[in-house]
Amino acid sequence: GAVVSQHPSWVICKSGTSVKIECRSLDFQATTMFWYRQFPKQSLMLMATSNEGSKATYEQGVEKDKFLINHASLTLSTLTVTSAHPEDSSFYICSARDWDGRNTEAFFGQGTRLTVV
Amino acid sequence: DAKTTQPNSMESNEEEPVHLPCNHSTISGTDYIHWYRQLPSQGPEYVIHGLTSNVNNRMASLAIAEDRKSSTLILHRATLRDAAVYYCILDSNYQLIWGAGTKLIIKP
């Protein structure tokens, strides 16, 4: 089946620095990818929808200048957490779907555990 | 937004069938019903999805009520590896709307 690869799986960074997370669709082209954040014992919360070749669409309450999304190719989307602070520590997950005109399943990356110290 | 309601947790014995319920009374006619599961510190994994008819695959079965206001995920023979949080999700305009999920505990 289709695979979405996310890297890194975990990262520890100092407060004030930036961190980039990559999400790749390995065997299909993803014109749209989704970025989620998940806090402990909570469900996934959609942060933004990443569209290849255009600006991302952010959910209400998500700061677009803090969470920079770039979707420069059909197989790669990146999320950069800028000027990270301890409250940004969370589990970040990307997702992509292989749109083929039918309602298909979503594939998820392995997730990235971000810890800001 | 269309939402789903699931029990917080359920327990089942190993090698027995498990029925995980989900209510989605505000579902619209074009919303698909998706189920995913998530192990700790991992991304979600697709289980099954459907629109109106019941669906079967190698992992599970999905029974959808005639009025589509509820559905049930059926694991035919639970194993310890099926212990996870199971999310019943509505696919509304290709956007997945996540609920709180059901934590499934499998007892050996």
JSON list of C-alpha atoms in Angstrom, two decimals:
[
{"chain": "A", "resi": 1, "resn": "GLY", "atom": "CA", "xyz": [0.00, 0.00, 0.00]},
{"chain": "A", "resi": 2, "resn": "ALA", "atom": "CA", "xyz": [0.89, 3.64, -0.24]},
{"chain": "A", "resi": 3, "resn": "VAL", "atom": "CA", "xyz": [3.39, 4.97, 2.25]},
{"chain": "A", "resi": 4, "resn": "VAL", "atom": "CA", "xyz": [3.94, 8.35, 3.79]},
{"chain": "A", "resi": 5, "resn": "SER", "atom": "CA", "xyz": [7.34, 8.88, 5.38]},
{"chain": "A", "resi": 6, "resn": "GLN", "atom": "CA", "xyz": [7.92, 11.53, 8.02]},
{"chain": "A", "resi": 7, "resn": "HIS", "atom": "CA", "xyz": [11.29, 12.65, 9.29]},
{"chain": "A", "resi": 8, "resn": "PRO", "atom": "CA", "xyz": [12.63, 13.04, 11.91]},
{"chain": "A", "resi": 9, "resn": "SER", "atom": "CA", "xyz": [10.73, 10.75, 14.26]},
{"chain": "A", "resi": 10, "resn": "TRP", "atom": "CA", "xyz": [11.83, 12.79, 17.23]},
{"chain": "A", "resi": 11, "resn": "VAL", "atom": "CA", "xyz": [13.72, 16.02, 17.82]},
{"chain": "A", "resi": 12, "resn": "ILE", "atom": "CA", "xyz": [14.83, 18.03, 20.82]},
{"chain": "A", "resi": 13, "resn": "CYS", "atom": "CA", "xyz": [15.60, 21.68, 20.28]},
{"chain": "A", "resi": 14, "resn": "LYS", "atom": "CA", "xyz": [16.39, 24.73, 22.33]},
{"chain": "A", "resi": 15, "resn": "SER", "atom": "CA", "xyz": [13.82, 27.42, 22.92]},
{"chain": "A", "resi": 16, "resn": "GLY", "atom": "CA", "xyz": [14.01, 30.08, 20.23]},
{"chain": "A", "resi": 17, "resn": "THR", "atom": "CA", "xyz": [15.36, 27.84, 17.48]},
{"chain": "A", "resi": 18, "resn": "SER", "atom": "CA", "xyz": [13.52, 26.52, 14.44]},
{"chain": "A", "resi": 19, "resn": "VAL", "atom": "CA", "xyz": [12.78, 22.93, 13.52]},
{"chain": "A", "resi": 20, "resn": "LYS", "atom": "CA", "xyz": [11.86, 21.50, 10.12]},
{"chain": "A", "resi": 21, "resn": "ILE", "atom": "CA", "xyz": [9.79, 18.35, 9.71]},
{"chain": "A", "resi": 22, "resn": "GLU", "atom": "CA", "xyz": [9.56, 16.60, 6.35]},
{"chain": "A", "resi": 23, "resn": "CYS", "atom": "CA", "xyz": [6.69, 14.56, 4.99]},
{"chain": "A", "resi": 24, "resn": "ARG", "atom": "CA", "xyz": [7.08, 12.51, 1.82]},
{"chain": "A", "resi": 25, "resn": "SER", "atom": "CA", "xyz": [4.64, 10.42, -0.16]},
{"chain": "A", "resi": 26, "resn": "LEU", "atom": "CA", "xyz": [6.77, 7.54, -1.39]},
{"chain": "A", "resi": 27, "resn": "ASP", "atom": "CA", "xyz": [4.74, 5.93, -4.15]},
{"chain": "A", "resi": 28, "resn": "PHE", "atom": "CA", "xyz": [2.05, 8.38, -5.14]},
{"chain": "A", "resi": 29, "resn": "GLN", "atom": "CA", "xyz": [1.73, 12.05, -5.91]},
{"chain": "A", "resi": 30, "resn": "ALA", "atom": "CA", "xyz": [0.06, 14.08, -3.21]},
{"chain": "A", "resi": 31, "resn": "THR", "atom": "CA", "xyz": [-1.30, 17.41, -4.35]},
{"chain": "A", "resi": 32, "resn": "THR", "atom": "CA", "xyz": [-2.67, 17.90, -0.86]},
{"chain": "A", "resi": 33, "resn": "MET", "atom": "CA", "xyz": [-1.11, 16.98, 2.47]},
{"chain": "A", "resi": 34, "resn": "PHE", "atom": "CA", "xyz": [-2.38, 17.62, 5.97]},
{"chain": "A", "resi": 35, "resn": "TRP", "atom": "CA", "xyz": [-0.51, 18.57, 9.13]},
{"chain": "A", "resi": 36, "resn": "TYR", "atom": "CA", "xyz": [-1.83, 17.62, 12.55]},
{"chain": "A", "resi": 37, "resn": "ARG", "atom": "CA", "xyz": [-0.74, 18.21, 16.12]},
{"chain": "A", "resi": 38, "resn": "GLN", "atom": "CA", "xyz": [-1.55, 15.83, 18.94]},
{"chain": "A", "resi": 39, "resn": "PHE", "atom": "CA", "xyz": [-1.15, 16.48, 22.65]},
{"chain": "A", "resi": 40, "resn": "PRO", "atom": "CA", "xyz": [-0.93, 13.59, 25.14]},
{"chain": "A", "resi": 41, "resn": "LYS", "atom": "CA", "xyz": [-4.15, 11.60, 25.51]},
{"chain": "A", "resi": 42, "resn": "GLN", "atom": "CA", "xyz": [-5.93, 13.82, 22.98]},
{"chain": "A", "resi": 43, "resn": "SER", "atom": "CA", "xyz": [-7.12, 13.35, 19.45]},
{"chain": "A", "resi": 44, "resn": "LEU", "atom": "CA", "xyz": [-5.47, 14.74, 16.35]},
{"chain": "A", "resi": 45, "resn": "MET", "atom": "CA", "xyz": [-6.02, 18.41, 15.68]},
{"chain": "A", "resi": 46, "resn": "LEU", "atom": "CA", "xyz": [-5.76, 19.63, 12.11]},
{"chain": "A", "resi": 47, "resn": "MET", "atom": "CA", "xyz": [-3.32, 22.52, 11.84]},
{"chain": "A", "resi": 48, "resn": "ALA", "atom": "CA", "xyz": [-3.24, 23.18, 8.12]},
{"chain": "A", "resi": 49, "resn": "THR", "atom": "CA", "xyz": [-3.83, 21.83, 4.67]},
{"chain": "A", "resi": 50, "resn": "SER", "atom": "CA", "xyz": [-0.79, 21.96, 2.44]},
{"chain": "A", "resi": 51, "resn": "ASN", "atom": "CA", "xyz": [-1.40, 22.45, -1.28]},
{"chain": "A", "resi": 52, "resn": "GLU", "atom": "CA", "xyz": [1.31, 21.80, -3.86]},
{"chain": "A", "resi": 53, "resn": "GLY", "atom": "CA", "xyz": [2.36, 25.00, -5.56]},
{"chain": "A", "resi": 54, "resn": "SER", "atom": "CA", "xyz": [0.18, 27.31, -3.50]},
{"chain": "A", "resi": 55, "resn": "LYS", "atom": "CA", "xyz": [-0.21, 28.67, -0.01]},
{"chain": "A", "resi": 56, "resn": "ALA", "atom": "CA", "xyz": [-1.30, 26.43, 2.81]},
{"chain": "A", "resi": 57, "resn": "THR", "atom": "CA", "xyz": [-4.70, 26.81, 4.39]},
{"chain": "A", "resi": 58, "resn": "TYR", "atom": "CA", "xyz": [-4.46, 27.18, 8.16]},
{"chain": "A", "resi": 59, "resn": "GLU", "atom": "CA", "xyz": [-7.10, 26.26, 10.70]},
{"chain": "A", "resi": 60, "resn": "GLN", "atom": "CA", "xyz": [-8.43, 28.91, 13.00]},
{"chain": "A", "resi": 61, "resn": "GLY", "atom": "CA", "xyz": [-6.05, 29.68, 15.84]},
{"chain": "A", "resi": 62, "resn": "VAL", "atom": "CA", "xyz": [-2.95, 28.31, 14.11]},
{"chain": "A", "resi": 63, "resn": "GLU", "atom": "CA", "xyz": [-0.30, 30.98, 13.52]},
{"chain": "A", "resi": 64, "resn": "LYS", "atom": "CA", "xyz": [0.84, 30.80, 9.92]},
{"chain": "A", "resi": 65, "resn": "ASP", "atom": "CA", "xyz": [3.99, 32.80, 10.63]},
{"chain": "A", "resi": 66, "resn": "LYS", "atom": "CA", "xyz": [5.01, 30.36, 13.34]},
{"chain": "A", "resi": 67, "resn": "PHE", "atom": "CA", "xyz": [4.18, 27.14, 11.51]},
{"chain": "A", "resi": 68, "resn": "LEU", "atom": "CA", "xyz": [5.58, 27.58, 8.03]},
{"chain": "A", "resi": 69, "resn": "ILE", "atom": "CA", "xyz": [4.44, 25.06, 5.46]},
{"chain": "A", "resi": 70, "resn": "ASN", "atom": "CA", "xyz": [6.07, 24.50, 2.11]},
{"chain": "A", "resi": 71, "resn": "HIS", "atom": "CA", "xyz": [4.74, 22.06, -0.47]},
{"chain": "A", "resi": 72, "resn": "ALA", "atom": "CA", "xyz": [7.13, 22.57, -3.35]},
{"chain": "A", "resi": 73, "resn": "SER", "atom": "CA", "xyz": [6.68, 19.21, -5.05]},
{"chain": "A", "resi": 74, "resn": "LEU", "atom": "CA", "xyz": [4.03, 16.54, -5.41]},
{"chain": "A", "resi": 75, "resn": "THR", "atom": "CA", "xyz": [5.85, 14.25, -2.99]},
{"chain": "A", "resi": 76, "resn": "LEU", "atom": "CA", "xyz": [7.20, 16.57, -0.31]},
{"chain": "A", "resi": 77, "resn": "SER", "atom": "CA", "xyz": [5.70, 18.92, 2.23]},
{"chain": "A", "resi": 78, "resn": "THR", "atom": "CA", "xyz": [7.62, 20.50, 5.08]},
{"chain": "A", "resi": 79, "resn": "LEU", "atom": "CA", "xyz": [6.50, 22.05, 8.34]},
{"chain": "A", "resi": 80, "resn": "THR", "atom": "CA", "xyz": [8.87, 24.46, 10.05]},
{"chain": "A", "resi": 81, "resn": "VAL", "atom": "CA", "xyz": [8.21, 25.42, 13.62]},
{"chain": "A", "resi": 82, "resn": "THR", "atom": "CA", "xyz": [9.87, 28.81, 13.96]},
{"chain": "A", "resi": 83, "resn": "SER", "atom": "CA", "xyz": [11.13, 30.29, 17.21]},
{"chain": "A", "resi": 84, "resn": "ALA", "atom": "CA", "xyz": [9.99, 27.21, 19.07]},
{"chain": "A", "resi": 85, "resn": "HIS", "atom": "CA", "xyz": [8.89, 27.46, 22.70]},
{"chain": "A", "resi": 86, "resn": "PRO", "atom": "CA", "xyz": [8.17, 24.74, 25.26]},
{"chain": "A", "resi": 87, "resn": "GLU", "atom": "CA", "xyz": [4.44, 25.03, 24.61]},
{"chain": "A", "resi": 88, "resn": "ASP", "atom": "CA", "xyz": [5.10, 23.91, 21.02]},
{"chain": "A", "resi": 89, "resn": "SER", "atom": "CA", "xyz": [6.25, 20.54, 22.33]},
{"chain": "A", "resi": 90, "resn": "SER", "atom": "CA", "xyz": [3.87, 18.03, 20.84]},
{"chain": "A", "resi": 91, "resn": "PHE", "atom": "CA", "xyz": [3.47, 15.10, 18.45]},
{"chain": "A", "resi": 92, "resn": "TYR", "atom": "CA", "xyz": [3.23, 16.34, 14.86]},
{"chain": "A", "resi": 93, "resn": "ILE", "atom": "CA", "xyz": [1.75, 14.09, 12.19]},
{"chain": "A", "resi": 94, "resn": "CYS", "atom": "CA", "xyz": [1.41, 14.52, 8.45]},
{"chain": "A", "resi": 95, "resn": "SER", "atom": "CA", "xyz": [-1.07, 12.81, 6.16]},
{"chain": "A", "resi": 96, "resn": "ALA", "atom": "CA", "xyz": [-1.67, 12.47, 2.45]},
{"chain": "A", "resi": 97, "resn": "ARG", "atom": "CA", "xyz": [-4.31, 10.92, 0.23]},
{"chain": "A", "resi": 98, "resn": "ASP", "atom": "CA", "xyz": [-3.98, 9.48, -3.23]},
{"chain": "A", "resi": 99, "resn": "TRP", "atom": "CA", "xyz": [-6.77, 11.31, -4.98]},
{"chain": "A", "resi": 100, "resn": "ASP", "atom": "CA", "xyz": [-8.00, 9.23, -7.87]},
{"chain": "A", "resi": 101, "resn": "GLY", "atom": "CA", "xyz": [-11.58, 10.39, -8.12]},
{"chain": "A", "resi": 102, "resn": "ARG", "atom": "CA", "xyz": [-12.80, 7.94, -5.50]},
{"chain": "A", "resi": 103, "resn": "ASN", "atom": "CA", "xyz": [-13.04, 8.36, -1.78]},
{"chain": "A", "resi": 104, "resn": "THR", "atom": "CA", "xyz": [-9.79, 6.81, -0.65]},
{"chain": "A", "resi": 105, "resn": "GLU", "atom": "CA", "xyz": [-8.09, 6.24, 2.65]},
{"chain": "A", "resi": 106, "resn": "ALA", "atom": "CA", "xyz": [-5.62, 8.65, 4.21]},
{"chain": "A", "resi": 107, "resn": "PHE", "atom": "CA", "xyz": [-2.04, 7.58, 4.85]},
{"chain": "A", "resi": 108, "resn": "PHE", "atom": "CA", "xyz": [-0.16, 8.93, 7.81]},
{"chain": "A", "resi": 109, "resn": "GLY", "atom": "CA", "xyz": [3.45, 9.51, 8.61]},
{"chain": "A", "resi": 110, "resn": "GLN", "atom": "CA", "xyz": [5.05, 7.96, 11.65]},
{"chain": "A", "resi": 111, "resn": "GLY", "atom": "CA", "xyz": [4.81, 11.24, 13.52]},
{"chain": "A", "resi": 112, "resn": "THR", "atom": "CA", "xyz": [7.47, 13.56, 14.95]},
{"chain": "A", "resi": 113, "resn": "ARG", "atom": "CA", "xyz": [7.85, 14.02, 18.68]},
{"chain": "A", "resi": 114, "resn": "LEU", "atom": "CA", "xyz": [9.06, 17.60, 19.22]},
{"chain": "A", "resi": 115, "resn": "THR", "atom": "CA", "xyz": [10.45, 18.56, 22.60]},
{"chain": "A", "resi": 116, "resn": "VAL", "atom": "CA", "xyz": [11.47, 22.17, 23.14]},
{"chain": "A", "resi": 117, "resn": "VAL", "atom": "CA", "xyz": [13.73, 22.75, 26.12]},
{"chain": "B", "resi": 1, "resn": "ASP", "atom": "CA", "xyz": [-19.03, 20.32, 11.45]},
{"chain": "B", "resi": 2, "resn": "ALA", "atom": "CA", "xyz": [-20.29, 16.78, 11.47]},
{"chain": "B", "resi": 3, "resn": "LYS", "atom": "CA", "xyz": [-19.08, 15.03, 14.62]},
{"chain": "B", "resi": 4, "resn": "THR", "atom": "CA", "xyz": [-18.82, 11.52, 15.96]},
{"chain": "B", "resi": 5, "resn": "THR", "atom": "CA", "xyz": [-19.41, 10.13, 19.43]},
{"chain": "B", "resi": 6, "resn": "GLN", "atom": "CA", "xyz": [-17.62, 7.04, 20.72]},
{"chain": "B", "resi": 7, "resn": "PRO", "atom": "CA", "xyz": [-17.23, 5.41, 24.14]},
{"chain": "B", "resi": 8, "resn": "ASN", "atom": "CA", "xyz": [-14.01, 6.46, 25.85]},
{"chain": "B", "resi": 9, "resn": "SER", "atom": "CA", "xyz": [-12.83, 2.91, 26.33]},
{"chain": "B", "resi": 10, "resn": "MET", "atom": "CA", "xyz": [-13.80, -0.72, 25.87]},
{"chain": "B", "resi": 11, "resn": "GLU", "atom": "CA", "xyz": [-12.37, -4.00, 27.03]},
{"chain": "B", "resi": 12, "resn": "SER", "atom": "CA", "xyz": [-12.45, -7.33, 25.28]},
{"chain": "B", "resi": 13, "resn": "ASN", "atom": "CA", "xyz": [-10.91, -10.74, 25.68]},
{"chain": "B", "resi": 14, "resn": "GLU", "atom": "CA", "xyz": [-8.31, -12.00, 23.28]},
{"chain": "B", "resi": 15, "resn": "GLU", "atom": "CA", "xyz": [-9.62, -14.10, 20.39]},
{"chain": "B", "resi": 16, "resn": "GLU", "atom": "CA", "xyz": [-13.18, -12.83, 20.85]},
{"chain": "B", "resi": 17, "resn": "PRO", "atom": "CA", "xyz": [-15.06, -10.49, 18.50]},
{"chain": "B", "resi": 18, "resn": "VAL", "atom": "CA", "xyz": [-15.14, -6.79, 19.30]},
{"chain": "B", "resi": 19, "resn": "HIS", "atom": "CA", "xyz": [-17.88, -4.37, 18.32]},
{"chain": "B", "resi": 20, "resn": "LEU", "atom": "CA", "xyz": [-16.88, -0.72, 18.49]},
{"chain": "B", "resi": 21, "resn": "PRO", "atom": "CA", "xyz": [-19.87, 1.64, 18.19]},
{"chain": "B", "resi": 22, "resn": "CYS", "atom": "CA", "xyz": [-19.95, 5.15, 16.76]},
{"chain": "B", "resi": 23, "resn": "ASN", "atom": "CA", "xyz": [-22.75, 7.68, 16.57]},
{"chain": "B", "resi": 24, "resn": "HIS", "atom": "CA", "xyz": [-22.80, 10.33, 13.86]},
{"chain": "B", "resi": 25, "resn": "SER", "atom": "CA", "xyz": [-26.30, 11.70, 13.91]},
{"chain": "B", "resi": 26, "resn": "THR", "atom": "CA", "xyz": [-25.40, 14.88, 11.98]},
{"chain": "B", "resi": 27, "resn": "ILE", "atom": "CA", "xyz": [-23.82, 13.06, 9.07]},
{"chain": "B", "resi": 28, "resn": "SER", "atom": "CA", "xyz": [-24.64, 14.48, 5.66]},
{"chain": "B", "resi": 29, "resn": "GLY", "atom": "CA", "xyz": [-25.53, 12.45, 2.59]},
{"chain": "B", "resi": 30, "resn": "THR", "atom": "CA", "xyz": [-22.06, 12.72, 1.05]},
{"chain": "B", "resi": 31, "resn": "ASP", "atom": "CA", "xyz": [-19.96, 12.11, 4.17]},
{"chain": "B", "resi": 32, "resn": "TYR", "atom": "CA", "xyz": [-17.98, 8.89, 4.18]},
{"chain": "B", "resi": 33, "resn": "ILE", "atom": "CA", "xyz": [-17.37, 7.03, 7.43]},
{"chain": "B", "resi": 34, "resn": "HIS", "atom": "CA", "xyz": [-13.72, 6.21, 8.06]},
{"chain": "B", "resi": 35, "resn": "TRP", "atom": "CA", "xyz": [-12.08, 4.23, 10.84]},
{"chain": "B", "resi": 36, "resn": "TYR", "atom": "CA", "xyz": [-8.44, 4.54, 11.84]},
{"chain": "B", "resi": 37, "resn": "ARG", "atom": "CA", "xyz": [-6.49, 3.21, 14.77]},
{"chain": "B", "resi": 38, "resn": "GLN", "atom": "CA", "xyz": [-3.45, 4.56, 16.54]},
{"chain": "B", "resi": 39, "resn": "LEU", "atom": "CA", "xyz": [-0.85, 2.89, 18.69]},
{"chain": "B", "resi": 40, "resn": "PRO", "atom": "CA", "xyz": [1.07, 5.01, 21.22]},
{"chain": "B", "resi": 41, "resn": "SER", "atom": "CA", "xyz": [3.63, 7.35, 19.65]},
{"chain": "B", "resi": 42, "resn": "GLN", "atom": "CA", "xyz": [2.71, 6.28, 16.12]},
{"chain": "B", "resi": 43, "resn": "GLY", "atom": "CA", "xyz": [0.76, 7.82, 13.29]},
{"chain": "B", "resi": 44, "resn": "PRO", "atom": "CA", "xyz": [-2.78, 6.56, 12.71]},
{"chain": "B", "resi": 45, "resn": "GLU", "atom": "CA", "xyz": [-3.34, 3.48, 10.57]},
{"chain": "B", "resi": 46, "resn": "TYR", "atom": "CA", "xyz": [-6.25, 3.07, 8.17]},
{"chain": "B", "resi": 47, "resn": "VAL", "atom": "CA", "xyz": [-8.73, 0.34, 9.08]},
{"chain": "B", "resi": 48, "resn": "ILE", "atom": "CA", "xyz": [-11.78, 0.63, 6.85]},
{"chain": "B", "resi": 49, "resn": "HIS", "atom": "CA", "xyz": [-14.24, 3.08, 5.32]},
{"chain": "B", "resi": 50, "resn": "GLY", "atom": "CA", "xyz": [-17.66, 3.12, 3.68]},
{"chain": "B", "resi": 51, "resn": "LEU", "atom": "CA", "xyz": [-20.60, 5.24, 2.60]},
{"chain": "B", "resi": 52, "resn": "THR", "atom": "CA", "xyz": [-23.85, 3.28, 2.83]},
{"chain": "B", "resi": 53, "resn": "SER", "atom": "CA", "xyz": [-23.24, -0.43, 2.41]},
{"chain": "B", "resi": 54, "resn": "ASN", "atom": "CA", "xyz": [-21.49, -2.67, 4.88]},
{"chain": "B", "resi": 55, "resn": "VAL", "atom": "CA", "xyz": [-17.82, -3.21, 4.07]},
{"chain": "B", "resi": 56, "resn": "ASN", "atom": "CA", "xyz": [-15.39, -6.01, 4.76]},
{"chain": "B", "resi": 57, "resn": "ASN", "atom": "CA", "xyz": [-11.62, -6.16, 4.44]},
{"chain": "B", "resi": 58, "resn": "ARG", "atom": "CA", "xyz": [-8.83, -8.26, 5.87]},
{"chain": "B", "resi": 59, "resn": "MET", "atom": "CA", "xyz": [-8.66, -6.19, 9.04]},
{"chain": "B", "resi": 60, "resn": "ALA", "atom": "CA", "xyz": [-12.30, -5.64, 9.97]},
{"chain": "B", "resi": 61, "resn": "SER", "atom": "CA", "xyz": [-15.91, -5.21, 8.98]},
{"chain": "B", "resi": 62, "resn": "LEU", "atom": "CA", "xyz": [-17.92, -2.01, 9.00]},
{"chain": "B", "resi": 63, "resn": "ALA", "atom": "CA", "xyz": [-21.64, -2.17, 9.64]},
{"chain": "B", "resi": 64, "resn": "ILE", "atom": "CA", "xyz": [-23.49, 1.03, 8.75]},
{"chain": "B", "resi": 65, "resn": "ALA", "atom": "CA", "xyz": [-26.99, 1.67, 10.02]},
{"chain": "B", "resi": 66, "resn": "GLU", "atom": "CA", "xyz": [-29.70, 2.13, 7.43]},
{"chain": "B", "resi": 67, "resn": "ASP", "atom": "CA", "xyz": [-30.21, 5.78, 8.43]},
{"chain": "B", "resi": 68, "resn": "ARG", "atom": "CA", "xyz": [-26.39, 6.23, 8.53]},
{"chain": "B", "resi": 69, "resn": "LYS", "atom": "CA", "xyz": [-26.56, 7.87, 11.91]},
{"chain": "B", "resi": 70, "resn": "SER", "atom": "CA", "xyz": [-24.43, 5.20, 13.49]},
{"chain": "B", "resi": 71, "resn": "SER", "atom": "CA", "xyz": [-21.90, 2.56, 12.55]},
{"chain": "B", "resi": 72, "resn": "THR", "atom": "CA", "xyz": [-20.04, -0.31, 14.17]},
{"chain": "B", "resi": 73, "resn": "LEU", "atom": "CA", "xyz": [-16.51, -1.48, 13.56]},
{"chain": "B", "resi": 74, "resn": "ILE", "atom": "CA", "xyz": [-16.22, -5.22, 14.01]},
{"chain": "B", "resi": 75, "resn": "LEU", "atom": "CA", "xyz": [-12.95, -6.96, 14.75]},
{"chain": "B", "resi": 76, "resn": "HIS", "atom": "CA", "xyz": [-13.78, -10.60, 14.24]},
{"chain": "B", "resi": 77, "resn": "ARG", "atom": "CA", "xyz": [-11.11, -12.08, 16.47]},
{"chain": "B", "resi": 78, "resn": "ALA", "atom": "CA", "xyz": [-9.19, -9.61, 18.58]},
{"chain": "B", "resi": 79, "resn": "THR", "atom": "CA", "xyz": [-5.52, -10.13, 19.30]},
{"chain": "B", "resi": 80, "resn": "LEU", "atom": "CA", "xyz": [-3.23, -8.27, 21.68]},
{"chain": "B", "resi": 81, "resn": "ARG", "atom": "CA", "xyz": [-1.90, -6.35, 18.69]},
{"chain": "B", "resi": 82, "resn": "ASP", "atom": "CA", "xyz": [-5.35, -4.85, 18.17]},
{"chain": "B", "resi": 83, "resn": "ALA", "atom": "CA", "xyz": [-5.05, -2.85, 21.39]},
{"chain": "B", "resi": 84, "resn": "ALA", "atom": "CA", "xyz": [-5.11, 0.77, 20.24]},
{"chain": "B", "resi": 85, "resn": "VAL", "atom": "CA", "xyz": [-7.22, 3.91, 20.12]},
{"chain": "B", "resi": 86, "resn": "TYR", "atom": "CA", "xyz": [-9.85, 3.54, 17.40]},
{"chain": "B", "resi": 87, "resn": "TYR", "atom": "CA", "xyz": [-11.15, 6.67, 15.73]},
{"chain": "B", "resi": 88, "resn": "CYS", "atom": "CA", "xyz": [-14.46, 6.88, 13.91]},
{"chain": "B", "resi": 89, "resn": "ILE", "atom": "CA", "xyz": [-14.19, 9.81, 11.53]},
{"chain": "B", "resi": 90, "resn": "LEU", "atom": "CA", "xyz": [-16.44, 11.52, 9.04]},
{"chain": "B", "resi": 91, "resn": "ASP", "atom": "CA", "xyz": [-14.87, 12.44, 5.72]},
{"chain": "B", "resi": 92, "resn": "SER", "atom": "CA", "xyz": [-16.59, 15.69, 4.88]},
{"chain": "B", "resi": 93, "resn": "ASN", "atom": "CA", "xyz": [-15.47, 17.23, 1.61]},
{"chain": "B", "resi": 94, "resn": "TYR", "atom": "CA", "xyz": [-12.22, 15.22, 1.80]},
{"chain": "B", "resi": 95, "resn": "GLN", "atom": "CA", "xyz": [-11.40, 16.64, 5.21]},
{"chain": "B", "resi": 96, "resn": "LEU", "atom": "CA", "xyz": [-11.28, 14.17, 8.09]},
{"chain": "B", "resi": 97, "resn": "ILE", "atom": "CA", "xyz": [-13.05, 15.38, 11.21]},
{"chain": "B", "resi": 98, "resn": "TRP", "atom": "CA", "xyz": [-11.55, 13.63, 14.24]},
{"chain": "B", "resi": 99, "resn": "GLY", "atom": "CA", "xyz": [-13.37, 12.73, 17.43]},
{"chain": "B", "resi": 100, "resn": "ALA", "atom": "CA", "xyz": [-11.95, 11.54, 20.73]},
{"chain": "B", "resi": 101, "resn": "GLY", "atom": "CA", "xyz": [-11.73, 7.85, 19.84]},
{"chain": "B", "resi": 102, "resn": "THR", "atom": "CA", "xyz": [-12.20, 4.64, 21.83]},
{"chain": "B", "resi": 103, "resn": "LYS", "atom": "CA", "xyz": [-9.31, 3.08, 23.68]},
{"chain": "B", "resi": 104, "resn": "LEU", "atom": "CA", "xyz": [-9.58, -0.66, 23.12]},
{"chain": "B", "resi": 105, "resn": "ILE", "atom": "CA", "xyz": [-8.05, -2.83, 25.81]},
{"chain": "B", "resi": 106, "resn": "ILE", "atom": "CA", "xyz": [-7.49, -6.50, 25.02]},
{"chain": "B", "resi": 107, "resn": "LYS", "atom": "CA", "xyz": [-7.22, -8.88, 27.93]},
{"chain": "B", "resi": 108, "resn": "PRO", "atom": "CA", "xyz": [-5.15, -12.02, 27.45]}
]
